[in-house]
Every structure is written in structure tokens, then in C-alpha cells.
mmCIF file of C-alpha atoms in Angstrom:
data_model
loop_
_atom_site.group_PDB
_atom_site.id
_atom_site.type_symbol
_atom_site.label_atom_id
_atom_site.label_comp_id
_atom_site.label_asym_id
_atom_site.label_seq_id
_atom_site.Cartn_x
_atom_site.Cartn_y
_atom_site.Cartn_z
ATOM 1 C CA MET J 1 93.865 4.567 -112.716
ATOM 2 C CA ASN J 2 93.554 6.093 -116.199
ATOM 3 C CA LYS J 3 90.640 8.491 -115.663
ATOM 4 C CA LEU J 4 88.733 9.690 -118.687
ATOM 5 C CA VAL J 5 86.254 11.914 -116.829
ATOM 6 C CA GLU J 6 85.681 13.008 -113.251
ATOM 7 C CA THR J 7 82.373 14.351 -111.917
ATOM 8 C CA ASP J 8 81.315 15.436 -108.460
ATOM 9 C CA ARG J 9 80.575 11.839 -107.436
ATOM 10 C CA LEU J 10 82.153 9.610 -110.087
ATOM 11 C CA PHE J 11 85.308 8.584 -111.883
ATOM 12 C CA ILE J 12 84.871 7.268 -115.411
ATOM 13 C CA THR J 13 87.955 5.272 -116.217
ATOM 14 C CA GLU J 14 89.416 2.635 -118.486
ATOM 15 C CA MET J 15 88.659 -0.930 -117.464
ATOM 16 C CA THR J 16 91.459 -2.917 -115.853
ATOM 17 C CA ALA J 17 91.848 -6.685 -115.504
ATOM 18 C CA ASP J 18 91.116 -6.539 -111.766
ATOM 19 C CA MET J 19 87.597 -5.233 -112.535
ATOM 20 C CA ALA J 20 86.422 -8.536 -114.058
ATOM 21 C CA MET J 21 84.732 -9.771 -110.871
ATOM 22 C CA ASP J 22 82.799 -6.501 -110.492
ATOM 23 C CA VAL J 23 81.813 -6.647 -114.172
ATOM 24 C CA HIS J 24 80.564 -10.201 -113.619
ATOM 25 C CA LYS J 25 78.568 -9.320 -110.485
ATOM 26 C CA ASN J 26 77.157 -6.079 -111.929
ATOM 27 C CA SER J 27 75.945 -7.943 -115.024
ATOM 28 C CA LEU J 28 73.748 -10.411 -113.174
ATOM 29 C CA ASP J 29 70.853 -8.204 -112.107
ATOM 30 C CA GLU J 30 67.375 -8.578 -113.568
ATOM 31 C CA ASP J 31 67.506 -5.322 -115.554
ATOM 32 C CA ILE J 32 70.531 -6.438 -117.574
ATOM 33 C CA ARG J 33 68.986 -9.871 -118.141
ATOM 34 C CA ARG J 34 65.772 -8.235 -119.350
ATOM 35 C CA PHE J 35 67.012 -5.293 -121.389
ATOM 36 C CA VAL J 36 70.517 -6.230 -122.657
ATOM 37 C CA PRO J 37 70.942 -9.987 -122.247
ATOM 38 C CA ASP J 38 74.088 -10.062 -124.384
ATOM 39 C CA GLU J 39 75.835 -8.087 -121.621
ATOM 40 C CA VAL J 40 75.290 -10.767 -118.944
ATOM 41 C CA PHE J 41 78.451 -12.607 -117.902
ATOM 42 C CA GLU J 42 77.406 -15.789 -116.111
ATOM 43 C CA THR J 43 80.927 -16.639 -114.922
ATOM 44 C CA PRO J 44 83.919 -14.586 -113.795
ATOM 45 C CA GLU J 45 85.863 -16.146 -116.669
ATOM 46 C CA GLU J 46 83.401 -14.769 -119.240
ATOM 47 C CA ALA J 47 83.734 -11.328 -117.666
ATOM 48 C CA GLU J 48 87.535 -11.628 -117.635
ATOM 49 C CA GLU J 49 87.635 -12.448 -121.372
ATOM 50 C CA THR J 50 85.338 -9.535 -122.132
ATOM 51 C CA VAL J 51 87.323 -7.071 -120.016
ATOM 52 C CA GLU J 52 90.517 -8.159 -121.785
ATOM 53 C CA PHE J 53 88.862 -7.508 -125.151
ATOM 54 C CA LEU J 54 87.500 -4.132 -124.010
ATOM 55 C CA MET J 55 90.937 -3.107 -122.774
ATOM 56 C CA SER J 56 92.338 -3.895 -126.240
ATOM 57 C CA GLN J 57 89.983 -1.315 -127.773
ATOM 58 C CA TYR J 58 91.407 1.695 -125.928
ATOM 59 C CA GLY J 59 93.498 3.818 -128.249
ATOM 60 C CA THR J 60 91.487 2.732 -131.298
ATOM 61 C CA ALA J 61 88.492 4.329 -132.934
ATOM 62 C CA ASP J 62 86.944 0.943 -133.702
ATOM 63 C CA GLY J 63 84.990 0.347 -130.512
ATOM 64 C CA PRO J 64 83.252 -0.652 -128.490
ATOM 65 C CA LEU J 65 84.704 1.902 -126.105
ATOM 66 C CA VAL J 66 83.568 0.821 -122.649
ATOM 67 C CA TYR J 67 84.574 2.591 -119.446
ATOM 68 C CA ALA J 68 84.007 1.698 -115.812
ATOM 69 C CA VAL J 69 81.920 3.986 -113.616
ATOM 70 C CA LEU J 70 83.387 4.194 -110.114
ATOM 71 C CA LEU J 71 82.103 5.988 -107.048
ATOM 72 C CA LYS J 72 84.659 8.550 -105.917
ATOM 73 C CA ASP J 73 83.881 7.586 -102.331
ATOM 74 C CA GLY J 74 85.782 4.308 -102.052
ATOM 75 C CA GLU J 75 86.114 3.840 -105.827
ATOM 76 C CA LYS J 76 83.420 1.125 -105.912
ATOM 77 C CA ASN J 77 82.729 -0.122 -109.454
ATOM 78 C CA ILE J 78 79.006 0.467 -109.995
ATOM 79 C CA GLY J 79 78.679 -0.013 -113.742
ATOM 80 C CA TYR J 80 79.802 1.217 -117.120
ATOM 81 C CA VAL J 81 79.199 3.730 -119.868
ATOM 82 C CA GLN J 82 80.050 2.976 -123.483
ATOM 83 C CA LEU J 83 80.125 4.233 -127.023
ATOM 84 C CA VAL J 84 79.498 1.494 -129.602
ATOM 85 C CA PRO J 85 79.716 1.769 -133.392
ATOM 86 C CA ILE J 86 76.443 0.870 -135.122
ATOM 87 C CA GLY J 87 77.545 1.261 -138.746
ATOM 88 C CA GLU J 88 77.809 4.017 -141.322
ATOM 89 C CA GLY J 89 79.943 6.150 -138.991
ATOM 90 C CA LYS J 90 77.198 6.225 -136.335
ATOM 91 C CA TRP J 91 77.688 5.498 -132.640
ATOM 92 C CA GLU J 92 75.306 4.455 -129.867
ATOM 93 C CA ILE J 93 75.495 5.206 -126.154
ATOM 94 C CA GLY J 94 75.153 2.379 -123.660
ATOM 95 C CA TYR J 95 75.221 2.388 -119.877
ATOM 96 C CA HIS J 96 74.369 0.327 -116.850
ATOM 97 C CA VAL J 97 74.388 1.042 -113.143
ATOM 98 C CA ALA J 98 74.157 -1.974 -110.836
ATOM 99 C CA LYS J 99 70.806 -2.387 -109.076
ATOM 100 C CA PRO J 100 71.929 -1.217 -105.593
ATOM 101 C CA TYR J 101 72.984 2.127 -107.111
ATOM 102 C CA THR J 102 70.000 2.892 -109.361
ATOM 103 C CA CYS J 103 67.613 5.819 -108.837
ATOM 104 C CA LYS J 104 70.413 8.022 -107.513
ATOM 105 C CA GLY J 105 71.223 9.897 -110.727
ATOM 106 C CA TYR J 106 74.509 8.081 -111.382
ATOM 107 C CA ALA J 107 73.630 6.988 -114.942
ATOM 108 C CA THR J 108 72.563 10.518 -115.889
ATOM 109 C CA GLU J 109 75.692 11.988 -114.311
ATOM 110 C CA ALA J 110 77.964 9.500 -116.082
ATOM 111 C CA VAL J 111 76.329 9.837 -119.511
ATOM 112 C CA THR J 112 76.217 13.653 -119.314
ATOM 113 C CA ALA J 113 79.940 13.838 -118.541
ATOM 114 C CA PHE J 114 80.942 11.061 -120.962
ATOM 115 C CA LEU J 115 79.165 12.209 -124.136
ATOM 116 C CA PRO J 116 81.050 15.432 -125.014
ATOM 117 C CA VAL J 117 84.433 13.924 -124.136
ATOM 118 C CA MET J 118 83.858 10.801 -126.227
ATOM 119 C CA ALA J 119 82.222 12.639 -129.122
ATOM 120 C CA GLU J 120 85.335 14.786 -129.423
ATOM 121 C CA LYS J 121 87.666 11.808 -128.944
ATOM 122 C CA VAL J 122 85.952 9.773 -131.691
ATOM 123 C CA GLY J 123 85.342 12.819 -133.904
ATOM 124 C CA ILE J 124 81.545 12.725 -134.075
ATOM 125 C CA SER J 125 78.834 15.291 -133.454
ATOM 126 C CA GLU J 126 75.891 13.016 -132.673
ATOM 127 C CA VAL J 127 75.242 9.869 -130.667
ATOM 128 C CA TYR J 128 72.205 7.603 -130.800
ATOM 129 C CA GLY J 129 70.256 6.102 -127.927
ATOM 130 C CA ILE J 130 68.283 2.953 -128.740
ATOM 131 C CA ARG J 131 66.236 1.223 -126.057
ATOM 132 C CA LEU J 132 63.367 -1.142 -125.520
ATOM 133 C CA LEU J 133 60.297 1.029 -125.146
ATOM 134 C CA GLU J 134 59.427 -0.726 -121.878
ATOM 135 C CA ASN J 135 62.758 0.365 -120.379
ATOM 136 C CA ALA J 136 61.331 3.607 -119.026
ATOM 137 C CA ALA J 137 64.295 4.268 -116.724
ATOM 138 C CA SER J 138 66.656 4.308 -119.695
ATOM 139 C CA GLY J 139 64.277 6.677 -121.481
ATOM 140 C CA ARG J 140 64.423 9.086 -118.535
ATOM 141 C CA VAL J 141 68.229 9.008 -118.540
ATOM 142 C CA LEU J 142 68.376 9.742 -122.270
ATOM 143 C CA GLU J 143 65.882 12.588 -121.927
ATOM 144 C CA LYS J 144 67.762 14.158 -119.000
ATOM 145 C CA CYS J 145 70.989 13.945 -121.016
ATOM 146 C CA GLY J 146 69.535 15.898 -123.929
ATOM 147 C CA PHE J 147 68.588 13.112 -126.340
ATOM 148 C CA GLU J 148 65.624 13.845 -128.613
ATOM 149 C CA THR J 149 63.341 10.985 -129.651
ATOM 150 C CA PHE J 150 62.851 10.588 -133.401
ATOM 151 C CA PHE J 151 61.346 7.085 -133.652
ATOM 152 C CA VAL J 152 58.985 4.925 -131.584
ATOM 153 C CA GLY J 153 57.729 1.626 -132.984
ATOM 154 C CA GLU J 154 58.783 -1.847 -134.016
ATOM 155 C CA GLY J 155 62.452 -2.252 -134.757
ATOM 156 C CA GLU J 156 65.422 -4.571 -134.519
ATOM 157 C CA TYR J 157 67.001 -4.795 -131.093
ATOM 158 C CA HIS J 158 69.575 -7.378 -129.980
ATOM 159 C CA GLY J 159 68.628 -9.917 -132.620
ATOM 160 C CA GLY J 160 64.839 -9.620 -132.366
ATOM 161 C CA VAL J 161 62.027 -7.271 -133.314
ATOM 162 C CA TYR J 162 60.567 -5.306 -130.415
ATOM 163 C CA GLU J 163 58.866 -2.029 -129.572
ATOM 164 C CA ILE J 164 61.800 0.366 -129.372
ATOM 165 C CA SER J 165 62.619 4.034 -129.090
ATOM 166 C CA LYS J 166 65.431 5.766 -130.963
ATOM 167 C CA SER J 167 66.793 9.135 -129.986
ATOM 168 C CA VAL J 168 69.756 11.310 -130.843
ATOM 169 C CA TRP J 169 72.078 13.619 -128.916
ATOM 170 C CA LYS J 170 73.947 16.363 -130.772
ATOM 171 C CA LEU J 171 77.119 18.087 -129.697
#
């Protein structure tokens, strides 16, 4: 396992081909379908293709840079954390914890540990958080991780116009 970050309860590591089934299963919950539908993988084959692509991005500064979040206890794959380029040298944080593991602080723990390591790795000093306004849980994670909101209103999000919130984290 090529660990990027280790916390008290988690390993954040590069994706491997054998994680495709977990990626598929973790992508099927109602929160992903509702808030980031382009990250739903309906079949294991779709997940496998995506994991292969994500693996090809390690060692580049192009992104997306997506890492698996594993529980240290048994190394169960519970989700991911990612840094995605959004243009003009700016990057956005993304994360998902599978439904059975939500409300336990895992997303906050993963994002908090991931941000400084990835900011240094990519050579940036700020990261953006963009979410649907109705995704209150994501808003709480961003707030706990030190993001400051600078915009709330209508904006483009995953190909449509919605009520969104934009925030920024600074190193």
C-alpha cells in the first residue's frame, strides 16, 4: 500500500486496481446520486475504468488526484478524498464517505490530514470547496476543516445552475 497520509483512524492511500468493486459499491448511495451524480459508477466495469484512469494521474500535477480512504482497523475502503483542478491554477477539494460510515467524523479527519500534504505536493496555498447549498453535511465538513465561505447563491455546478456555496481554505 502506497500511503499518502495516516491519521489516528485512517489510511489515505493511492487507489489500486483491486479497489474497483469498493469504489463501485461506495458510489451507489443516495447522497452521491443526489449531490455528485457524475461520481456514480453503475457497474463494476465503470468503476474499474475510472480507477485505472485515476491511477494514471499519480505522479502528475494534472489531476484529478483521488485517494482512497481506508479504516486502519481492517483497512476497509470507506470512500475517497480528492484534489481536482478547476482552471486558472485553482484546485477544489472533493470527498465522500460511504453511507454506513457517515456521521463519525471520517470525512473531516481525512480532509484535515489531506489538505496540507496535497497543497504542498501540488504547490498551492489555497483550495476551494464548492457544494450544493442543500448539502449541509458537506458544509459542516468544510467549516470544521477551516474553509471560509465567500459566496452563497446561484452558480454552475455539475452542468446545471443551482444554489451553491463556495469557500476557500488557505495554507
